[in-house]
DNA sequence: TTTACAAGCGTAAAAATAACGCTTATCTTT
DNA sequence: AAAGATAAGCGTTATTTTTACGCTTGTAAA
């Protein structure tokens, strides 16, 4: 297919470069991480950067973001959402490029760290990021703010847990996102009062001698929460 | 300047059409309105549509949205915020076009209705919209949801009031946004407890015989609210 | 003068949040 | 085998916030 359109409409409009950039957050017990890459192309070759790609004529913006994520992490079923556009004229000295930033959330496991290494990528602690190219630092700040805000009215954090999880695990997750301690007992009460969790018979003993009961989300209730936007201020 | 870039980077990337579309909400005592236009160009000529424009190489995305707003309403100082991108491949049969939707909020006055008429535009009651082209209906729904959600943690509604306003006016505004009645007395209590309002000596008597005191936002406090994201659930 | 009505003021009940003590299960140490 | 340590789990109470709603006030119209 031709690079310039063969269709008869809109012939006078400018054609621009459109990119997607991904802010990939990783969740670990000791805090939030961010996946950064050493840029392969000029300008700013070798510098730390978010990962991105140009959007192709024959793919949707969302699919472009998914493609980027898959290519650079191997993952496909990750929570990802649009953050917004970064569209100032001079944001990229290489050319006029409009970026549509997306942020993704994943649970970090050992395997992911290996994958990262293969791609010259590295997980950084969220408070210890290196200098980033272009407006990527701004994107990260915006994504963090959006993530925290979103966590208050969407059960967003749940995306980061395995199918079976304990209440303390869920709490730690919110502590990491909100960056503050939550009362163990009040958290339990609040979350249970929502009636979205199903208690299982098994216990997880990896983090305490006593062991904590495993739970699972009740899909219907969980879906309800997503749609109605339950208040998750904890 | 050349339409295709003269810069040496990113030469292999596709160049796309990028548009901004504006969802323009108008606030009136009896409800929210939406400004719609009869499209001037093919395809879908003469059909009802949001207003938009292609983004030019030499303008930022945000400025493109501002330009659209100014050209079609004459207004410049209007609250406007990005809603998100609409980037599926086949959303516009005219060509591959990615749209970045923006929503704007304005207080509706008589003069605005006249302006609208000049541009073959029309204010519609939000519950009585005509069929819209492309994915514009979806954009409107998304914008409404975002507006309502946003109103809960940002003093967004304040953008819609004149400098001096009464508490009942502010309440009606939130009633219109939330689409439900708010208790007169509780609203007053809550809003006053936030300490963002300065009571003036004057009264506004246009909507009651007794008259309601006029208030003004205390700029510093207001700014604080915007930044900290005060909870505005009423 | 009376009436009508939105504005404004206050109180009390109910619900949600926050603070925190105590018990339990199980592993580790003595 | 007993004691100690620790995270999990259960419960109580105080505080704050939200909700419901009665009553008074000022002013124009009847």
XYZ file of C-alpha atoms (C1' of nucleotides) in Angstrom:
528
model
C 0.000 0.000 0.000
C 1.007 3.505 -0.750
C 2.291 5.599 2.083
C 0.156 8.548 1.127
C -3.498 7.640 0.993
C -5.204 6.715 -2.199
C -8.586 7.778 -0.859
C -10.196 10.894 -2.256
C -10.909 12.763 0.975
C -8.859 15.056 3.186
C -6.141 15.516 0.557
C -4.915 18.804 1.920
C -4.284 17.746 5.471
C -0.793 17.320 6.897
C 0.400 13.805 7.592
C 2.277 13.299 10.816
C 4.311 10.750 12.679
C 2.330 9.199 15.476
C 3.994 7.100 18.122
C 2.900 5.119 21.137
C 5.032 5.073 24.262
C 4.518 2.624 27.094
C 5.027 3.318 30.763
C 5.354 -0.203 32.109
C 4.917 -0.500 35.862
C 5.944 -3.624 37.673
C 4.649 -4.521 41.065
C 6.849 -6.181 43.633
C 6.593 -6.573 47.369
C 9.091 -3.809 48.002
C 7.655 -1.244 45.681
C 6.749 -0.162 42.202
C 9.234 -0.622 39.397
C 9.455 0.897 35.956
C 10.772 -0.823 32.859
C 13.237 1.278 30.898
C 15.189 0.645 27.752
C 18.375 1.831 26.189
C 17.273 3.433 23.002
C 18.468 1.747 19.856
C 17.995 4.532 17.341
C 19.228 8.058 16.896
C 18.780 10.635 18.173
C 19.540 9.858 21.837
C 20.889 6.435 20.984
C 21.831 4.422 24.086
C 20.067 6.723 26.497
C 17.369 5.518 28.902
C 13.923 5.772 27.494
C 10.419 4.419 27.649
C 9.714 1.943 24.931
C 7.631 3.011 21.983
C 6.979 2.633 18.306
C 5.387 4.455 15.451
C 1.772 3.657 14.722
C 1.307 2.021 11.352
C -1.385 2.892 8.878
C -2.951 -0.500 9.216
C -3.108 -0.922 12.967
C -5.138 0.714 15.675
C -3.444 2.893 18.252
C -4.280 0.394 20.960
C -2.872 -2.466 18.946
C 0.298 -0.525 18.350
C 0.699 -0.211 22.104
C -0.002 -3.906 22.547
C 2.530 -4.724 19.883
C 5.170 -2.675 21.646
C 4.450 -4.400 24.918
C 4.551 -7.842 23.404
C 7.719 -7.285 21.448
C 9.568 -5.899 24.443
C 8.276 -8.049 27.248
C 6.712 -11.042 25.550
C 3.512 -10.359 27.468
C 0.054 -10.068 26.001
C -2.486 -10.154 28.798
C -1.404 -7.147 30.716
C -3.570 -4.345 32.001
C -2.922 -1.342 29.801
C -4.696 1.932 29.404
C -4.186 5.135 27.517
C -2.620 7.937 29.489
C -2.922 10.738 26.981
C -1.211 12.457 24.125
C 2.009 14.397 24.160
C 1.730 16.644 21.223
C 3.866 19.742 21.478
C 5.598 20.701 18.269
C 9.164 20.443 19.450
C 9.013 17.541 21.863
C 11.208 15.392 19.631
C 14.141 17.080 17.903
C 14.276 14.167 15.487
C 11.037 15.181 13.813
C 7.492 16.261 14.583
C 6.159 13.265 16.463
C 2.984 13.044 18.465
C 3.090 10.416 21.151
C 0.133 8.691 22.708
C 1.330 7.380 26.026
C -0.063 4.201 27.543
C 0.626 2.817 30.956
C 0.695 -0.856 31.771
C 0.710 -2.733 35.048
C 2.227 -6.110 35.669
C 3.157 -8.343 38.522
C 6.897 -8.729 38.504
C 8.329 -12.203 38.587
C 11.802 -13.562 38.181
C 11.150 -14.551 34.599
C 10.308 -10.991 33.717
C 13.666 -9.827 34.889
C 15.367 -12.250 32.581
C 13.249 -11.133 29.674
C 14.192 -7.570 30.430
C 17.879 -8.379 30.285
C 17.522 -9.833 26.806
C 16.197 -6.569 25.506
C 18.750 -4.314 27.122
C 15.951 -3.304 29.380
C 16.035 -2.833 33.103
C 13.578 -2.551 35.940
C 14.171 0.541 38.037
C 12.836 1.368 41.428
C 10.262 4.101 40.907
C 12.129 6.524 43.183
C 15.474 5.925 41.548
C 14.965 6.536 37.887
C 17.786 7.653 35.641
C 17.453 10.686 33.391
C 15.066 9.984 30.549
C 14.961 11.334 27.032
C 12.454 13.782 25.625
C 9.366 14.258 27.772
C 9.448 10.727 29.117
C 10.028 11.876 32.660
C 6.833 13.889 32.456
C 4.974 10.892 31.096
C 6.096 8.774 34.018
C 4.983 11.385 36.533
C 1.625 11.716 34.828
C 1.195 7.954 34.688
C 1.955 7.607 38.378
C -0.593 10.229 39.250
C -3.197 8.638 37.044
C -2.449 5.204 38.440
C -2.907 6.385 42.004
C -6.057 8.267 41.225
C -7.467 5.421 39.227
C -6.765 2.998 42.029
C -9.243 4.895 44.146
C -12.291 4.185 42.074
C -11.356 1.144 40.045
C -10.266 -2.227 41.349
C -7.200 -1.637 39.257
C -4.781 -3.224 41.637
C -6.492 -6.540 41.221
C -4.983 -6.794 37.775
C -1.678 -7.291 39.448
C -2.520 -10.307 41.537
C -2.456 -13.982 40.666
C -5.798 -15.743 40.531
C -5.533 -16.801 44.133
C -4.165 -14.316 46.604
C -4.273 -13.419 50.250
C -5.741 -10.317 51.811
C -2.334 -9.211 53.088
C -1.011 -9.478 49.542
C -3.812 -7.272 48.314
C -3.061 -4.801 51.056
C 0.639 -4.643 50.256
C -0.307 -3.960 46.673
C -2.349 -0.936 47.656
C 0.370 0.192 50.013
C 2.803 0.117 47.127
C 0.484 2.038 44.839
C -0.510 4.633 47.419
C 2.933 4.730 48.979
C 1.662 4.629 52.515
C 0.899 2.073 55.170
C -2.676 0.861 55.520
C -4.058 -0.550 58.704
C -4.096 -4.322 58.419
C -7.372 -4.767 60.270
C -9.308 -1.949 58.698
C -8.198 -2.956 55.254
C -9.485 -6.475 55.814
C -12.819 -5.193 57.054
C -13.304 -2.832 54.172
C -12.373 -5.271 51.472
C -14.529 -8.035 52.913
C -17.484 -5.707 53.251
C -17.431 -5.273 49.497
C -18.400 -8.887 48.997
C -16.206 -9.402 45.979
C -13.957 -12.029 47.513
C -14.531 -15.740 47.817
C -12.611 -17.420 50.586
C -10.858 -20.646 49.647
C -9.918 -23.510 51.912
C -6.214 -23.257 51.157
C -3.681 -21.155 52.935
C -0.582 -19.453 51.678
C 2.298 -19.814 54.066
C 5.046 -18.055 52.189
C 4.896 -14.902 54.230
C 3.924 -15.994 57.720
C 4.073 -19.019 59.954
C 0.390 -18.971 60.593
C -0.447 -18.698 56.933
C -3.090 -16.521 55.302
C -6.217 -17.775 53.614
C -6.312 -17.551 49.871
C -9.132 -15.714 48.184
C -10.444 -15.359 44.685
C -12.496 -12.610 43.107
C -16.093 -13.427 42.396
C -16.142 -12.608 38.682
C -19.667 -11.216 38.561
C -19.133 -8.940 41.556
C -15.760 -7.892 40.297
C -17.218 -6.970 36.924
C -19.901 -4.992 38.693
C -17.244 -3.034 40.533
C -15.393 -2.258 37.327
C -18.533 -0.959 35.677
C -20.029 1.004 38.513
C -16.728 2.392 39.665
C -16.861 1.520 43.322
C -15.102 3.848 45.671
C -11.905 2.200 46.716
C -10.526 4.833 48.997
C -8.872 2.889 51.752
C 7.750 23.893 4.398
C 7.700 20.503 2.874
C 4.859 18.226 3.802
C 7.122 15.247 4.289
C 9.822 15.983 6.781
C 13.255 17.115 5.746
C 14.782 15.746 8.932
C 17.002 12.706 8.738
C 15.362 10.533 11.381
C 12.445 8.110 11.332
C 12.309 7.989 7.529
C 10.597 4.619 7.361
C 7.655 5.364 9.588
C 4.121 5.781 8.238
C 2.656 9.254 8.242
C -0.949 9.525 9.314
C -3.796 11.962 9.503
C -4.344 13.178 13.008
C -7.457 15.084 13.976
C -8.809 16.728 17.071
C -12.517 16.567 17.846
C -14.179 18.704 20.471
C -17.048 17.701 22.684
C -18.340 21.073 23.762
C -20.629 21.008 26.775
C -22.740 23.967 27.667
C -24.169 24.518 31.085
C -27.598 25.990 31.551
C -30.024 26.020 34.421
C -32.159 23.321 32.917
C -29.391 20.924 32.019
C -26.304 20.153 30.026
C -26.182 20.965 26.353
C -23.906 19.793 23.590
C -22.793 21.836 20.621
C -23.149 20.024 17.311
C -22.413 21.026 13.764
C -23.592 20.134 10.335
C -20.543 18.779 8.668
C -19.331 20.807 5.727
C -17.143 18.246 3.973
C -17.603 14.819 2.474
C -18.041 12.103 3.509
C -21.163 12.573 5.666
C -21.678 16.099 4.446
C -24.570 17.872 6.207
C -24.867 15.291 8.961
C -24.619 16.147 12.636
C -21.128 15.906 14.000
C -18.759 17.120 16.630
C -16.466 19.792 15.420
C -12.893 18.935 14.619
C -9.911 19.622 12.465
C -6.718 18.026 11.333
C -3.625 18.753 13.380
C -1.037 20.679 11.424
C 2.662 19.949 11.418
C 3.416 23.231 13.063
C 0.929 23.279 15.919
C 0.604 21.307 19.087
C -2.315 18.978 19.577
C -3.664 21.168 22.325
C -3.407 24.256 20.180
C -5.218 22.498 17.398
C -8.079 21.843 19.786
C -8.015 25.459 20.933
C -8.038 26.627 17.355
C -11.085 24.515 16.607
C -12.871 25.887 19.611
C -12.026 29.452 18.776
C -12.961 29.220 15.135
C -16.300 27.638 15.865
C -17.388 29.460 18.972
C -15.190 32.528 19.105
C -14.184 31.545 22.632
C -10.653 31.250 23.931
C -10.747 30.989 27.705
C -12.737 27.856 28.068
C -11.966 24.873 30.223
C -10.810 22.119 27.919
C -9.143 18.826 28.541
C -8.081 15.844 26.533
C -10.477 12.941 26.605
C -8.424 10.369 24.750
C -7.617 8.994 21.364
C -9.902 7.193 18.980
C -7.581 5.211 16.853
C -9.198 2.182 15.286
C -8.207 1.601 11.697
C -11.621 1.889 10.098
C -13.277 4.536 12.214
C -13.412 6.968 9.309
C -14.288 5.561 5.885
C -12.813 8.696 4.335
C -9.265 7.698 5.258
C -7.213 6.438 8.151
C -7.653 9.177 10.701
C -6.740 9.096 14.343
C -8.760 11.463 16.458
C -7.758 12.923 19.764
C -10.954 13.962 21.445
C -11.122 16.934 23.800
C -14.015 18.011 25.902
C -14.764 21.576 26.794
C -17.090 23.137 29.306
C -18.759 26.495 29.025
C -21.470 28.496 30.640
C -24.191 29.029 28.098
C -25.406 32.532 27.481
C -27.677 34.055 24.933
C -24.786 35.355 22.903
C -23.424 31.855 22.505
C -26.613 30.717 20.925
C -26.344 33.425 18.330
C -22.769 32.488 17.595
C -23.828 28.911 17.147
C -26.427 29.861 14.585
C -23.826 31.615 12.469
C -21.837 28.437 12.166
C -24.715 26.151 11.350
C -24.225 24.828 14.799
C -26.837 24.019 17.361
C -27.012 23.382 21.074
C -28.769 20.111 21.865
C -30.100 18.936 25.139
C -27.796 16.163 26.276
C -30.634 13.625 26.393
C -31.934 14.501 22.987
C -29.023 14.220 20.639
C -29.487 13.426 16.975
C -27.573 10.599 15.311
C -23.922 11.464 14.987
C -21.358 10.456 12.406
C -18.475 8.038 12.913
C -17.720 7.251 16.525
C -18.833 10.650 17.766
C -21.667 9.196 19.794
C -19.137 7.091 21.668
C -16.956 10.135 22.245
C -19.865 12.008 23.768
C -20.701 9.133 26.099
C -17.087 8.825 27.156
C -16.810 12.554 27.702
C -19.916 12.599 29.859
C -18.595 9.812 32.002
C -15.247 11.502 32.356
C -16.862 14.811 33.167
C -18.954 13.275 35.927
C -16.090 11.359 37.357
C -13.798 14.334 37.172
C -16.315 16.516 38.921
C -15.934 14.307 41.970
C -12.329 15.083 42.664
C -11.707 18.330 40.871
C -13.532 21.596 41.367
C -14.251 21.358 37.687
C -17.703 22.788 37.854
C -16.331 26.067 39.065
C -15.040 26.728 35.589
C -18.601 27.182 34.559
C -19.553 29.941 36.918
C -19.146 33.673 36.627
C -16.715 35.293 39.018
C -19.431 36.032 41.514
C -22.032 33.369 42.084
C -24.445 32.142 44.685
C -24.344 28.830 46.494
C -27.636 27.738 44.960
C -26.147 28.408 41.533
C -23.196 26.226 42.341
C -25.541 23.532 43.551
C -27.646 23.598 40.420
C -24.464 23.228 38.451
C -23.560 20.044 40.269
C -27.104 18.808 39.968
C -26.875 19.248 36.232
C -23.539 17.465 36.022
C -24.505 14.608 38.297
C -28.062 14.504 37.022
C -29.583 14.208 40.452
C -30.987 16.456 43.126
C -28.686 17.482 45.954
C -29.946 18.507 49.339
C -29.862 22.274 49.507
C -28.793 22.402 53.139
C -26.194 19.687 53.068
C -24.645 21.109 49.938
C -24.242 24.474 51.580
C -22.646 22.924 54.643
C -20.192 20.855 52.662
C -19.119 23.587 50.324
C -18.657 26.092 53.124
C -16.665 23.601 55.178
C -14.085 23.548 52.399
C -13.196 27.156 53.087
C -12.724 28.044 49.459
C -15.482 30.602 49.264
C -15.434 34.234 50.233
C -18.807 35.709 51.086
C -19.539 39.070 49.522
C -21.874 41.746 50.777
C -24.038 41.728 47.663
C -27.019 39.579 46.971
C -28.319 38.131 43.758
C -32.065 38.390 43.530
C -32.718 36.925 40.129
C -33.909 33.600 41.394
C -35.614 34.310 44.672
C -37.368 37.111 46.445
C -35.117 36.820 49.451
C -31.999 36.869 47.365
C -28.893 34.768 47.795
C -25.509 36.049 48.864
C -22.856 36.184 46.214
C -19.590 34.393 46.787
C -16.199 34.338 45.149
C -13.523 31.678 45.134
C -10.473 32.391 47.213
C -7.856 31.968 44.511
C -5.148 30.436 46.712
C -7.517 27.894 48.269
C -9.043 27.132 44.920
C -5.638 26.474 43.430
C -4.826 24.219 46.340
C -7.939 22.197 45.648
C -7.054 21.814 42.002
C -3.600 20.568 42.855
C -4.397 18.286 45.734
C -7.508 16.916 44.136
C -9.964 17.431 46.943
C -12.779 14.963 47.179
C -15.850 16.618 45.856
C -18.357 13.868 46.315
C -21.535 15.589 47.313
C -51.406 42.303 55.617
C -51.009 37.885 54.217
C -48.983 34.498 51.290
C -45.557 32.122 48.818
C -40.987 30.677 48.237
C -36.148 30.135 47.929
C -32.402 30.954 51.081
C -30.335 30.068 55.150
C -29.529 27.815 59.906
C -29.552 24.042 62.989
C -30.092 19.224 65.041
C -30.018 14.396 65.209
C -29.580 9.778 63.359
C -26.898 6.711 60.549
C -22.950 5.251 58.192
C -18.156 5.199 57.277
C -13.511 5.664 58.874
C -9.754 5.402 61.991
C -7.300 3.744 66.004
C -5.902 0.014 68.293
C -6.182 -4.263 71.814
C -6.300 -9.064 71.949
C -6.192 -13.989 70.285
C -4.511 -17.601 67.104
C -1.617 -20.664 64.414
C 2.799 -22.102 63.483
C 7.679 -21.865 63.057
C 12.136 -21.005 65.454
C 14.860 -20.843 69.386
C 16.075 -22.176 73.835
C 9.153 -29.685 75.524
C 8.532 -24.978 76.524
C 9.054 -20.253 75.406
C 9.347 -16.682 72.055
C 8.415 -14.456 67.824
C 5.464 -13.046 64.143
C 1.924 -12.320 60.779
C -2.932 -13.263 60.448
C -7.312 -12.707 62.003
C -11.246 -10.909 65.078
C -13.335 -7.506 67.679
C -14.477 -2.851 70.186
C -14.776 1.994 70.527
C -14.192 6.822 69.312
C -14.332 10.092 65.669
C -15.703 11.971 61.450
C -18.610 12.270 57.583
C -22.901 11.824 55.423
C -27.743 11.968 55.246
C -32.352 13.414 56.478
C -35.125 16.894 57.488
C -37.495 20.708 60.630
C -37.669 25.501 61.345
C -36.720 30.569 60.550
C -35.861 34.594 57.471
C -36.254 38.164 53.970
C -38.788 39.994 50.232
C -41.933 40.441 46.286
C -46.541 39.486 44.856
C -51.311 38.820 45.933
